[in-house]
PDB file of C-alpha atoms in Angstrom:
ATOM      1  CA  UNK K   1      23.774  -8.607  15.041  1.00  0.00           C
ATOM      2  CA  UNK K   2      20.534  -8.786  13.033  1.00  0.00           C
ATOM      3  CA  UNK K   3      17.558 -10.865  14.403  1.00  0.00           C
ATOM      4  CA  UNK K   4      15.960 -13.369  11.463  1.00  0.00           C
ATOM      5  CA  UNK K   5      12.864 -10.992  11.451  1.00  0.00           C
ATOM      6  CA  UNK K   6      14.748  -7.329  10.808  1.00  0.00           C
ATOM      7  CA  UNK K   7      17.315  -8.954   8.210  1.00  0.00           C
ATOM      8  CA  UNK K   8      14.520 -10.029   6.500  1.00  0.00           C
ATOM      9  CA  UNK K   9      12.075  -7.002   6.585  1.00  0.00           C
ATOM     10  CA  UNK K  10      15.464  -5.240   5.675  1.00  0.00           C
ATOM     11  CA  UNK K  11      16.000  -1.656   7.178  1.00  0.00           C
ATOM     12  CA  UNK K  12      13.127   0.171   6.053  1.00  0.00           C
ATOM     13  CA  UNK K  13      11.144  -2.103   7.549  1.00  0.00           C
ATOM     14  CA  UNK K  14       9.425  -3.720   4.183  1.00  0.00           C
ATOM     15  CA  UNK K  15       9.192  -7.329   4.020  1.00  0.00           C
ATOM     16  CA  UNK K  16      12.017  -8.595   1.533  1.00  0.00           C
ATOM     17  CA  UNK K  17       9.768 -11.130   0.415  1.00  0.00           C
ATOM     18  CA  UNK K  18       6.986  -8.934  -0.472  1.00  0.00           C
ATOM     19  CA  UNK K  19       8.695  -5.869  -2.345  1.00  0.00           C
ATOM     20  CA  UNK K  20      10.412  -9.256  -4.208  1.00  0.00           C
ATOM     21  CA  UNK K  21       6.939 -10.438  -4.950  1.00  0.00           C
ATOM     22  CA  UNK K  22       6.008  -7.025  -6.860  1.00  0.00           C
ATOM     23  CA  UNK K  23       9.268  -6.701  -8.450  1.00  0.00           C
ATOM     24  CA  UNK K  24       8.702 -10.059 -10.405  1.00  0.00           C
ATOM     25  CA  UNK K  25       4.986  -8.884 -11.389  1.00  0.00           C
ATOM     26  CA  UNK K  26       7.293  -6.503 -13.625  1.00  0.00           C
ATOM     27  CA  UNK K  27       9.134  -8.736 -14.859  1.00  0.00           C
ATOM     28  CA  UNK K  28       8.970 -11.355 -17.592  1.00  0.00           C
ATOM     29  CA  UNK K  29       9.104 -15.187 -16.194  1.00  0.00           C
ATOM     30  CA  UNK K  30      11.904 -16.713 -15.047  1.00  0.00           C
ATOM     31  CA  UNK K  31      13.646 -13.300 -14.668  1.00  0.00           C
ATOM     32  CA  UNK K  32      16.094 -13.374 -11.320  1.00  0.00           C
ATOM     33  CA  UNK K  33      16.412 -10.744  -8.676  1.00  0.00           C
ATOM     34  CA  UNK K  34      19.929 -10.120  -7.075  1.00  0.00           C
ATOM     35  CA  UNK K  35      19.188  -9.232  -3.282  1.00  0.00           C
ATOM     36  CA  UNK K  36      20.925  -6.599  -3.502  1.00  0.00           C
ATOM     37  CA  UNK K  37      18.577  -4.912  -6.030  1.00  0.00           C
ATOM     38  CA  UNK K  38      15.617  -6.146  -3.523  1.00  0.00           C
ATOM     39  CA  UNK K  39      17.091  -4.444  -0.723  1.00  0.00           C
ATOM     40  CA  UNK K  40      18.071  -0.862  -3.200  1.00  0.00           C
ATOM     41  CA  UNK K  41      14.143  -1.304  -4.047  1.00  0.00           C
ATOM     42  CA  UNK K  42      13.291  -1.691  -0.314  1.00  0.00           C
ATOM     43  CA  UNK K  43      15.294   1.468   0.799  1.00  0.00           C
ATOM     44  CA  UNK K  44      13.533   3.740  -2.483  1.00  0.00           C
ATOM     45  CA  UNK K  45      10.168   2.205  -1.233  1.00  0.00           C
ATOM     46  CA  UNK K  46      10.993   3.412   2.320  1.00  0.00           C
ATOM     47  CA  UNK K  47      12.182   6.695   1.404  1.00  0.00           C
ATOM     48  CA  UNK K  48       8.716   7.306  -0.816  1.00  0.00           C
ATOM     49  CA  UNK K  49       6.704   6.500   1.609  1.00  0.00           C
ATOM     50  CA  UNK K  50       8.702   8.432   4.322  1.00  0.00           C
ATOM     51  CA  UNK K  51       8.162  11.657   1.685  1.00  0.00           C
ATOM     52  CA  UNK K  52       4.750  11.044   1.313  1.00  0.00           C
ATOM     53  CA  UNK K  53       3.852  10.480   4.684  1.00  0.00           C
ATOM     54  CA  UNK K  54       5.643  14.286   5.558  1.00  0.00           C
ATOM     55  CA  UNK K  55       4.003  16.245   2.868  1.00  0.00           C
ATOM     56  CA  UNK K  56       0.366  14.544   4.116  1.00  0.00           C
ATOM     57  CA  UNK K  57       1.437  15.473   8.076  1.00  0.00           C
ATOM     58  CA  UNK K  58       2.290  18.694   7.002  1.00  0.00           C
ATOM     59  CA  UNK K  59      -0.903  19.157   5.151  1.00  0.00           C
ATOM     60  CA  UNK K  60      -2.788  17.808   8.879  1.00  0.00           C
ATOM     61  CA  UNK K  61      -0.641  20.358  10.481  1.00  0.00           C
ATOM     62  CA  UNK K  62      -1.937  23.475   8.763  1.00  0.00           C
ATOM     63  CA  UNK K  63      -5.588  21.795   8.883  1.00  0.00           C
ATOM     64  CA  UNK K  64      -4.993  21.493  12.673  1.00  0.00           C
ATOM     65  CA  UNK K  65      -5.725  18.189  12.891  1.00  0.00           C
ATOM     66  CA  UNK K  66      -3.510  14.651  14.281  1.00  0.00           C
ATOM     67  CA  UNK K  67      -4.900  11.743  12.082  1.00  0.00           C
ATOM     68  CA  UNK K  68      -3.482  11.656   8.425  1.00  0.00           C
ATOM     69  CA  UNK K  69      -6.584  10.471   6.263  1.00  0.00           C
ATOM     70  CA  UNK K  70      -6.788   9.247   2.745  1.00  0.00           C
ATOM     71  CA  UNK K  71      -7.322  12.528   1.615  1.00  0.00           C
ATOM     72  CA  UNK K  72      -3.962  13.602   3.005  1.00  0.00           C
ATOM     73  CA  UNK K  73      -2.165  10.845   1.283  1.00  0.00           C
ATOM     74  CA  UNK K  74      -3.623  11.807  -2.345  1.00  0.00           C
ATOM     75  CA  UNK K  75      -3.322  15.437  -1.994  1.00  0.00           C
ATOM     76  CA  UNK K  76       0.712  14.880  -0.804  1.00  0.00           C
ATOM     77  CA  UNK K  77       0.622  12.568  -4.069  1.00  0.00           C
ATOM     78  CA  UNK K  78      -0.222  15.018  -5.930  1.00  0.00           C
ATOM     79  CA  UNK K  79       1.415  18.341  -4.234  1.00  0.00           C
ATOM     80  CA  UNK K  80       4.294  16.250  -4.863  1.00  0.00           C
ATOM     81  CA  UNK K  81       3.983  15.884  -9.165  1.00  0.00           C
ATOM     82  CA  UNK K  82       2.618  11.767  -8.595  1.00  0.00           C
ATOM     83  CA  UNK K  83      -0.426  12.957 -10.218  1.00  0.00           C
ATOM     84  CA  UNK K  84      -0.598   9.848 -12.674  1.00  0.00           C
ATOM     85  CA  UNK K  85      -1.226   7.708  -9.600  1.00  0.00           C
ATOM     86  CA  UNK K  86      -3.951   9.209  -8.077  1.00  0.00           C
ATOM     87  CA  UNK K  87      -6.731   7.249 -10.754  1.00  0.00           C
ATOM     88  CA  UNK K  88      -5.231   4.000  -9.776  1.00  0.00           C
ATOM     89  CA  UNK K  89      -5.144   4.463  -6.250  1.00  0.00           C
ATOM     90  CA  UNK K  90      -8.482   6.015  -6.409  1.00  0.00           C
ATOM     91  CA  UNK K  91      -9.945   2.407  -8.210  1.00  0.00           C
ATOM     92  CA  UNK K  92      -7.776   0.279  -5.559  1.00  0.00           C
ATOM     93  CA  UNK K  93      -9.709   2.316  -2.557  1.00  0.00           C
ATOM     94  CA  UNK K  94     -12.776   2.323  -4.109  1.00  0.00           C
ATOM     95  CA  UNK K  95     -12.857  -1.524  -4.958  1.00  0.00           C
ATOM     96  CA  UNK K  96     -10.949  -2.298  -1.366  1.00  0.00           C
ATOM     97  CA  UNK K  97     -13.867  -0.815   0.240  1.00  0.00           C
ATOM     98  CA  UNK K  98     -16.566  -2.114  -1.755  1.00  0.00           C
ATOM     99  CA  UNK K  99     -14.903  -6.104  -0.483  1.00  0.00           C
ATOM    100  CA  UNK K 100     -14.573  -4.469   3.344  1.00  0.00           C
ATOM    101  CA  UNK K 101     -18.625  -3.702   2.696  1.00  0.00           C
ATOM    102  CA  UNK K 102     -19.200  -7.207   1.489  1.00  0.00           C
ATOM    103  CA  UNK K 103     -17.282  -8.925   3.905  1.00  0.00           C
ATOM    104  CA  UNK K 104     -18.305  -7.179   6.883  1.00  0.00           C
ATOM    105  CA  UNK K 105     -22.132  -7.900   5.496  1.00  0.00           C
ATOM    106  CA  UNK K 106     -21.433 -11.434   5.106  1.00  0.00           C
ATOM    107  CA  UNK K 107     -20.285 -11.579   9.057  1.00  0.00           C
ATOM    108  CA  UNK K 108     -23.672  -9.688  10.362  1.00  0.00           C
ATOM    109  CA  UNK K 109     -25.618 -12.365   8.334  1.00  0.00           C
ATOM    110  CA  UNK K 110     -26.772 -15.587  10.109  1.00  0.00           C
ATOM    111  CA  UNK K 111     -24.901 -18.584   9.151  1.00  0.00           C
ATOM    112  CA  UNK K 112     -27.194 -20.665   7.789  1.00  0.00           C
ATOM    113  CA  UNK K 113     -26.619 -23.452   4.631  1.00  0.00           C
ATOM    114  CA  UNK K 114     -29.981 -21.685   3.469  1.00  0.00           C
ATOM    115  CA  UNK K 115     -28.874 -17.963   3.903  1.00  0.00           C
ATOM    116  CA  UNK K 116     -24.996 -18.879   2.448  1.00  0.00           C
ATOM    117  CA  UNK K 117     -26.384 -20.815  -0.480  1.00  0.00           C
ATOM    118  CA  UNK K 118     -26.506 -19.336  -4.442  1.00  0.00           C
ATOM    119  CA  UNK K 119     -29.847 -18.756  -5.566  1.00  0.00           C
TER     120      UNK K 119
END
């Protein structure tokens, strides 16, 4: 039988509760999710990144290389007609980094009520 932890990550390994999370952002309030639908979404979500994730190791193959970078991914997206979510994805990475920058800045700075406070 199914431990608590894989019935609820489902069998693609996504968190039930998190793909649920996103579905509702789509959806107007008070809208209700069978499970069922969750886990059909959950199986598509693990399927698209399973696709993905081949075209970009292919891609390392013929470069020679092991370690599947971003650059992989958005190529694959791309090789693979996604084209229209390359901009987004390019704005999430770009702004994710810029907060890893100014949180890894904020830990090499003392910790001082002086150095913390607005100016």
């Amino acid at each position: 039988s199914m431990s608590d932890s894989e019935e609820e990550r489902g069998q693609g390994g996504l968190p039930s509760a998190n793909v649920q999370r996103i579905m509702k952002q789509a959806l107007p309030p008070n809208s209700k999710i069978a499970k069922d639908s969750v886990d059909t979404i959950q199986e598509c979500l693990s399927e698209f990144i399973c696709f993905i994730t081949s075209e970009a190791s292919d891609l390392c193959a013929n470069g020679e290389r092991k370690t599947i970078s971003t650059d992989d991914v958005l190529l694959a997206l791309q090789l693979l007609g996604f084209e229209e979510y390359l901009d987004p994805l390019r704005l999430y990475l770009w702004n994710h980094r810029e907060q890893s920058k100014k949180s890894s800045s904020k830990r090499s700075k003392p910790t001082t009520a002086v150095a913390d406070a607005p100016t």
